[in-house]
XYZ file of C-alpha atoms in Angstrom:
367
model
C -0.035 0.035 -0.054
C 1.527 3.348 -1.066
C 0.728 5.380 1.922
C 2.194 8.795 2.948
C 3.704 8.084 6.430
C 4.658 10.865 8.770
C 7.545 10.314 11.254
C 8.246 13.790 12.130
C 10.654 13.535 15.050
C 12.397 11.510 17.682
C 10.368 10.802 20.827
C 12.692 13.248 22.904
C 15.246 15.660 21.651
C 17.549 17.972 23.589
C 20.171 20.350 22.211
C 22.073 21.912 25.181
C 25.722 22.129 26.245
C 26.453 19.648 28.991
C 23.312 17.463 28.149
C 25.260 14.180 27.785
C 26.149 14.293 31.351
C 22.471 13.868 32.049
C 22.296 10.707 29.928
C 21.360 8.359 32.881
C 18.357 10.233 34.150
C 16.937 10.113 30.611
C 17.694 6.412 30.300
C 16.071 5.741 33.720
C 12.986 7.669 32.687
C 12.452 5.076 29.990
C 13.260 2.156 32.370
C 16.517 1.193 30.566
C 19.057 -0.634 32.602
C 21.548 -2.235 30.138
C 22.804 -0.386 27.153
C 24.609 -1.689 24.069
C 26.863 1.235 22.780
C 28.047 1.317 19.209
C 30.804 3.823 18.444
C 34.223 4.181 16.835
C 37.429 5.072 18.579
C 37.265 8.710 17.354
C 33.669 9.098 18.354
C 34.517 7.742 21.789
C 37.445 10.076 22.157
C 35.096 12.937 21.251
C 32.374 11.953 23.686
C 34.340 10.540 26.647
C 34.936 13.905 28.455
C 31.270 14.669 28.337
C 30.010 11.080 29.242
C 28.702 10.449 32.770
C 31.350 9.640 35.169
C 29.349 8.219 38.030
C 27.489 5.535 36.152
C 25.001 3.326 37.855
C 23.644 1.582 34.745
C 25.320 -1.137 32.696
C 27.168 -0.238 29.523
C 28.803 -2.440 27.031
C 30.936 -0.848 24.289
C 31.269 -2.347 20.732
C 33.417 -0.820 18.037
C 32.079 -0.577 14.503
C 34.314 -1.440 11.584
C 34.010 1.614 9.360
C 30.793 1.084 7.305
C 27.145 0.682 7.877
C 27.007 -2.467 5.883
C 24.949 -5.569 5.976
C 27.622 -7.699 7.326
C 28.412 -5.201 10.093
C 24.738 -4.951 11.016
C 24.557 -8.793 11.299
C 27.788 -8.854 13.397
C 26.638 -6.346 15.908
C 23.184 -7.638 16.018
C 24.506 -11.143 16.971
C 25.920 -9.607 20.263
C 22.684 -7.769 21.252
C 21.696 -10.302 23.824
C 19.995 -9.315 27.075
C 20.212 -5.648 26.355
C 17.269 -3.219 26.578
C 18.503 -0.207 24.542
C 21.062 0.566 21.754
C 23.062 3.768 21.974
C 24.807 5.086 18.908
C 27.561 7.620 19.397
C 29.225 9.156 16.323
C 28.749 10.532 12.864
C 26.240 9.563 10.383
C 27.382 6.051 9.576
C 27.552 5.021 13.211
C 24.145 6.441 13.897
C 22.820 4.746 10.855
C 24.345 1.515 12.051
C 22.868 1.824 15.495
C 19.383 2.410 14.026
C 19.734 -0.593 11.761
C 20.879 -2.891 14.607
C 18.160 -1.561 16.862
C 15.456 -2.353 14.174
C 16.836 -5.773 13.571
C 16.873 -6.777 17.242
C 13.701 -4.749 18.048
C 15.132 -2.466 20.680
C 14.837 1.336 21.291
C 17.740 3.394 20.075
C 19.355 6.513 21.633
C 21.540 8.648 19.460
C 24.304 11.001 20.355
C 25.841 12.726 17.319
C 29.496 13.760 17.574
C 29.261 15.575 14.214
C 26.726 18.049 12.816
C 27.304 16.649 9.269
C 23.911 15.025 8.669
C 20.332 14.536 9.735
C 21.148 10.838 10.743
C 20.308 11.539 14.480
C 16.816 12.628 13.464
C 15.719 10.394 10.652
C 14.403 6.716 10.993
C 16.456 5.426 8.217
C 19.728 4.078 7.461
C 22.030 4.398 4.300
C 23.562 0.970 3.614
C 27.021 0.552 1.993
C 29.105 -2.274 1.114
C 32.266 -2.901 2.955
C 34.212 -0.894 0.390
C 32.073 2.182 0.886
C 29.884 1.833 -2.202
C 26.208 2.835 -1.827
C 23.765 -0.094 -1.785
C 20.393 1.234 -0.639
C 18.681 2.980 2.140
C 16.220 1.390 4.580
C 13.303 3.224 6.342
C 12.343 2.079 9.776
C 8.884 1.914 11.354
C 10.118 3.555 14.555
C 11.965 6.769 15.328
C 14.756 7.212 17.830
C 13.572 7.245 21.491
C 16.063 9.941 22.529
C 18.573 12.319 20.759
C 21.053 14.218 22.767
C 23.050 17.025 21.043
C 25.916 18.834 22.882
C 26.980 22.032 20.875
C 30.080 22.410 22.942
C 31.217 18.837 21.953
C 30.401 19.554 18.300
C 32.569 22.642 18.510
C 35.534 20.428 18.829
C 34.672 18.102 15.825
C 36.586 18.362 12.430
C 35.388 21.528 10.481
C 35.241 19.547 7.192
C 32.173 17.620 8.675
C 30.249 20.811 9.498
C 30.914 22.089 5.935
C 29.777 18.765 4.515
C 26.584 18.874 6.768
C 25.786 22.262 5.533
C 25.840 21.072 1.861
C 23.893 17.870 2.647
C 21.216 19.899 4.237
C 21.077 22.563 1.558
C 20.139 19.674 -0.694
C 16.966 19.265 1.120
C 15.429 22.325 -0.591
C 16.650 21.563 -4.176
C 15.675 17.866 -3.946
C 12.246 18.388 -2.070
C 11.353 21.381 -4.154
C 11.785 19.577 -7.582
C 9.443 16.776 -6.391
C 6.833 18.678 -4.339
C 6.242 21.440 -6.996
C 4.982 18.630 -9.289
C 2.011 18.064 -6.866
C -1.132 20.010 -7.761
C -2.585 19.766 -4.272
C -0.024 18.650 -1.641
C -1.430 17.643 1.708
C -0.486 19.494 4.870
C 2.366 17.267 5.937
C 4.118 17.853 2.502
C 3.577 21.567 2.754
C 5.363 21.400 6.178
C 8.185 19.576 4.503
C 8.377 22.035 1.711
C 8.473 25.078 4.110
C 11.124 23.350 6.300
C 13.201 22.630 3.247
C 13.040 26.325 2.369
C 13.895 27.227 5.928
C 17.008 24.889 5.587
C 18.125 26.762 2.514
C 17.698 30.292 3.779
C 19.172 29.602 7.237
C 22.239 28.014 5.850
C 22.900 30.569 3.231
C 22.511 33.235 5.857
C 24.345 31.750 8.678
C 26.621 29.118 7.125
C 29.813 31.191 6.438
C 29.575 32.879 9.832
C 28.934 29.566 11.622
C 32.086 28.189 10.057
C 34.079 31.177 11.226
C 32.536 30.984 14.718
C 33.353 27.243 14.715
C 37.026 27.963 13.795
C 37.272 30.344 16.718
C 35.373 27.871 19.009
C 32.444 30.367 19.655
C 29.096 28.654 20.538
C 27.323 31.557 18.725
C 23.739 32.060 17.485
C 24.794 31.368 13.909
C 26.591 28.173 14.881
C 23.511 26.845 16.842
C 21.204 27.788 13.995
C 23.369 25.711 11.544
C 23.880 22.552 13.608
C 20.189 22.371 14.467
C 19.311 23.060 10.840
C 21.576 20.215 9.762
C 20.322 17.813 12.385
C 16.733 18.722 13.202
C 15.274 20.782 10.277
C 17.051 18.562 7.686
C 15.429 15.559 9.264
C 12.007 17.097 9.472
C 11.847 17.482 5.642
C 11.893 13.763 5.177
C 10.003 13.115 8.310
C 6.881 15.048 7.224
C 7.427 14.663 3.493
C 8.274 10.962 3.316
C 9.196 9.977 -0.219
C 8.472 13.487 -1.333
C 11.012 15.045 0.931
C 13.987 12.682 1.040
C 16.143 12.572 -2.043
C 16.062 13.330 -5.767
C 18.868 14.179 -8.222
C 21.569 15.291 -5.926
C 21.790 12.154 -3.876
C 21.701 9.991 -6.968
C 24.786 11.848 -8.245
C 26.326 11.075 -4.815
C 25.534 7.417 -5.219
C 27.111 7.484 -8.650
C 30.325 9.065 -7.479
C 30.655 6.267 -4.767
C 31.305 3.905 -7.734
C 34.695 5.584 -8.370
C 37.386 4.907 -5.826
C 39.123 8.220 -6.377
C 36.076 9.920 -4.724
C 36.031 7.839 -1.580
C 38.078 10.449 0.230
C 35.176 12.873 0.012
C 32.502 13.221 2.819
C 28.966 12.315 1.982
C 27.917 16.057 2.008
C 30.854 17.015 -0.349
C 29.628 14.595 -2.950
C 25.975 15.762 -2.404
C 27.156 19.388 -2.795
C 28.303 18.541 -6.292
C 25.183 16.626 -6.903
C 23.135 19.755 -6.138
C 24.902 21.554 -8.960
C 24.471 18.628 -11.523
C 20.823 18.538 -10.527
C 20.471 22.216 -11.303
C 22.290 21.740 -14.703
C 19.707 19.108 -15.567
C 16.873 21.561 -14.568
C 18.668 24.244 -16.634
C 18.714 26.502 -13.602
C 21.978 28.296 -14.491
C 21.095 31.373 -12.517
C 20.768 29.418 -9.270
C 24.050 27.808 -9.898
C 25.662 31.184 -10.347
C 24.135 32.230 -6.975
C 25.453 29.235 -5.219
C 29.097 29.266 -6.580
C 30.260 32.032 -4.203
C 28.780 30.171 -1.182
C 30.475 26.977 -2.406
C 33.777 28.817 -2.750
C 33.461 30.326 0.785
C 32.794 26.725 2.279
C 35.377 25.053 0.157
C 32.877 22.745 -1.543
C 33.828 20.990 -4.768
C 32.633 22.415 -8.110
C 35.066 20.932 -10.569
C 36.458 17.437 -11.522
C 39.762 18.261 -9.949
C 38.248 19.306 -6.640
C 36.315 15.985 -6.668
C 39.637 14.009 -7.420
C 37.803 12.832 -10.575
C 39.793 12.092 -13.713
C 38.457 13.811 -16.823
C 37.897 10.650 -18.656
C 34.757 9.506 -20.599
C 35.030 6.044 -19.309
C 34.871 7.173 -15.726
C 32.036 9.489 -16.345
C 29.978 6.864 -18.071
C 30.532 4.570 -14.998
C 29.143 7.166 -12.716
C 26.269 8.151 -15.105
C 25.262 4.546 -15.512
C 24.989 4.174 -11.750
C 23.086 7.514 -11.392
C 20.369 6.444 -13.837
C 19.693 2.983 -12.471
C 15.807 2.431 -12.385
C 15.722 2.404 -8.617
C 17.502 5.823 -8.309
C 15.788 8.833 -6.826
C 16.762 11.055 -9.801
C 13.835 9.720 -11.672
C 11.569 11.500 -9.326
C 12.508 14.694 -11.093
C 10.194 15.806 -13.736
C 12.691 15.502 -16.652
C 13.900 12.738 -19.008
C 17.191 11.480 -17.836
C 19.561 8.922 -19.404
C 23.169 8.128 -19.168
C 24.067 10.453 -22.120
C 22.220 13.446 -20.596
C 24.143 12.882 -17.329
C 27.536 12.707 -19.067
C 26.646 16.014 -20.798
C 25.553 17.527 -17.512
C 29.060 16.862 -15.958
C 30.839 18.452 -18.942
C 28.490 21.457 -18.965
C 29.010 22.102 -15.271
C 32.777 21.615 -15.647
C 32.880 24.250 -18.315
C 30.747 26.691 -16.354
C 32.584 26.248 -13.017
C 35.960 26.473 -14.705
C 34.970 29.743 -16.383
C 33.702 31.056 -13.083
C 36.996 30.201 -11.293
C 38.981 31.808 -14.151
C 36.913 35.047 -13.818
C 37.393 35.023 -10.002
C 41.228 34.520 -10.567
C 41.437 37.451 -12.981
C 39.364 39.736 -10.728
C 42.096 39.345 -7.946
């Protein structure tokens, strides 16, 4: 049955400095006694100074092996015996892994993001990769997180590249949701909420993004920084939560998925590949004025706009490999109201390359 399902928010969400120290009272409120914690070494290094020192509940720590993959989900699920809650601590892949494990073993999940790079802490879905980092699919779950704790002070000490990538990934919410929702003659209220929230993502990030990065670099927990991290985590998650399939992904994320097929792009963060995907989607839609408006913002945030910045060789064979993956029948790019095939995708790559290179040359000559 093709129903529109709204999963707008976690059961409980708190964004305050020092909130992680109050983890145990939250767990006790829900009656949890024995927690299965999934995290990586870097994630634990980030959260340990903020984690409760005088612990009265039982915690077992399990390291993840680098990907949210089906074998990793199975491996961790096999250890989930006699626990009553899963706690995911880390970036998007760790949180996605925790959600997938919790769904498999039918336990509640608590999420503590150590990066403001995605809306993974908010959304009841997981992006699945293979063990080499190539995109496989995404799974939507019937239940949202029980609790999400966001500590802005901890996020101030994360790598800046992840904040930049998070801004790009969340900026895509507008361009992807808008190209789908504007096709609907009479969208229901939940989709209108998703559309308005996606627009809020765009306007907030364009207004506050560069200042938030500067404040982050100076370790200032400023108004702009808070606006951006909550837009990335909360507002970005609300778009899909209220919009369901109309507010999740379209062209930009299909481009991301295609880029993962080429190993030379694996050094890029998820949001960096999505950033490039936004521009390719706008090329397909023939929205060159919007691309021109975005390029200074991309330059300010050091987001990729050319093959060289992607680490992508300018070779037709490579572009055909990416394009073929982008236009697979199951890809979300087909939700756009345009005719797309492998040839149009390759042409879009070359058109953007020429446009972006000309823009960079003009910028260089203006100095």
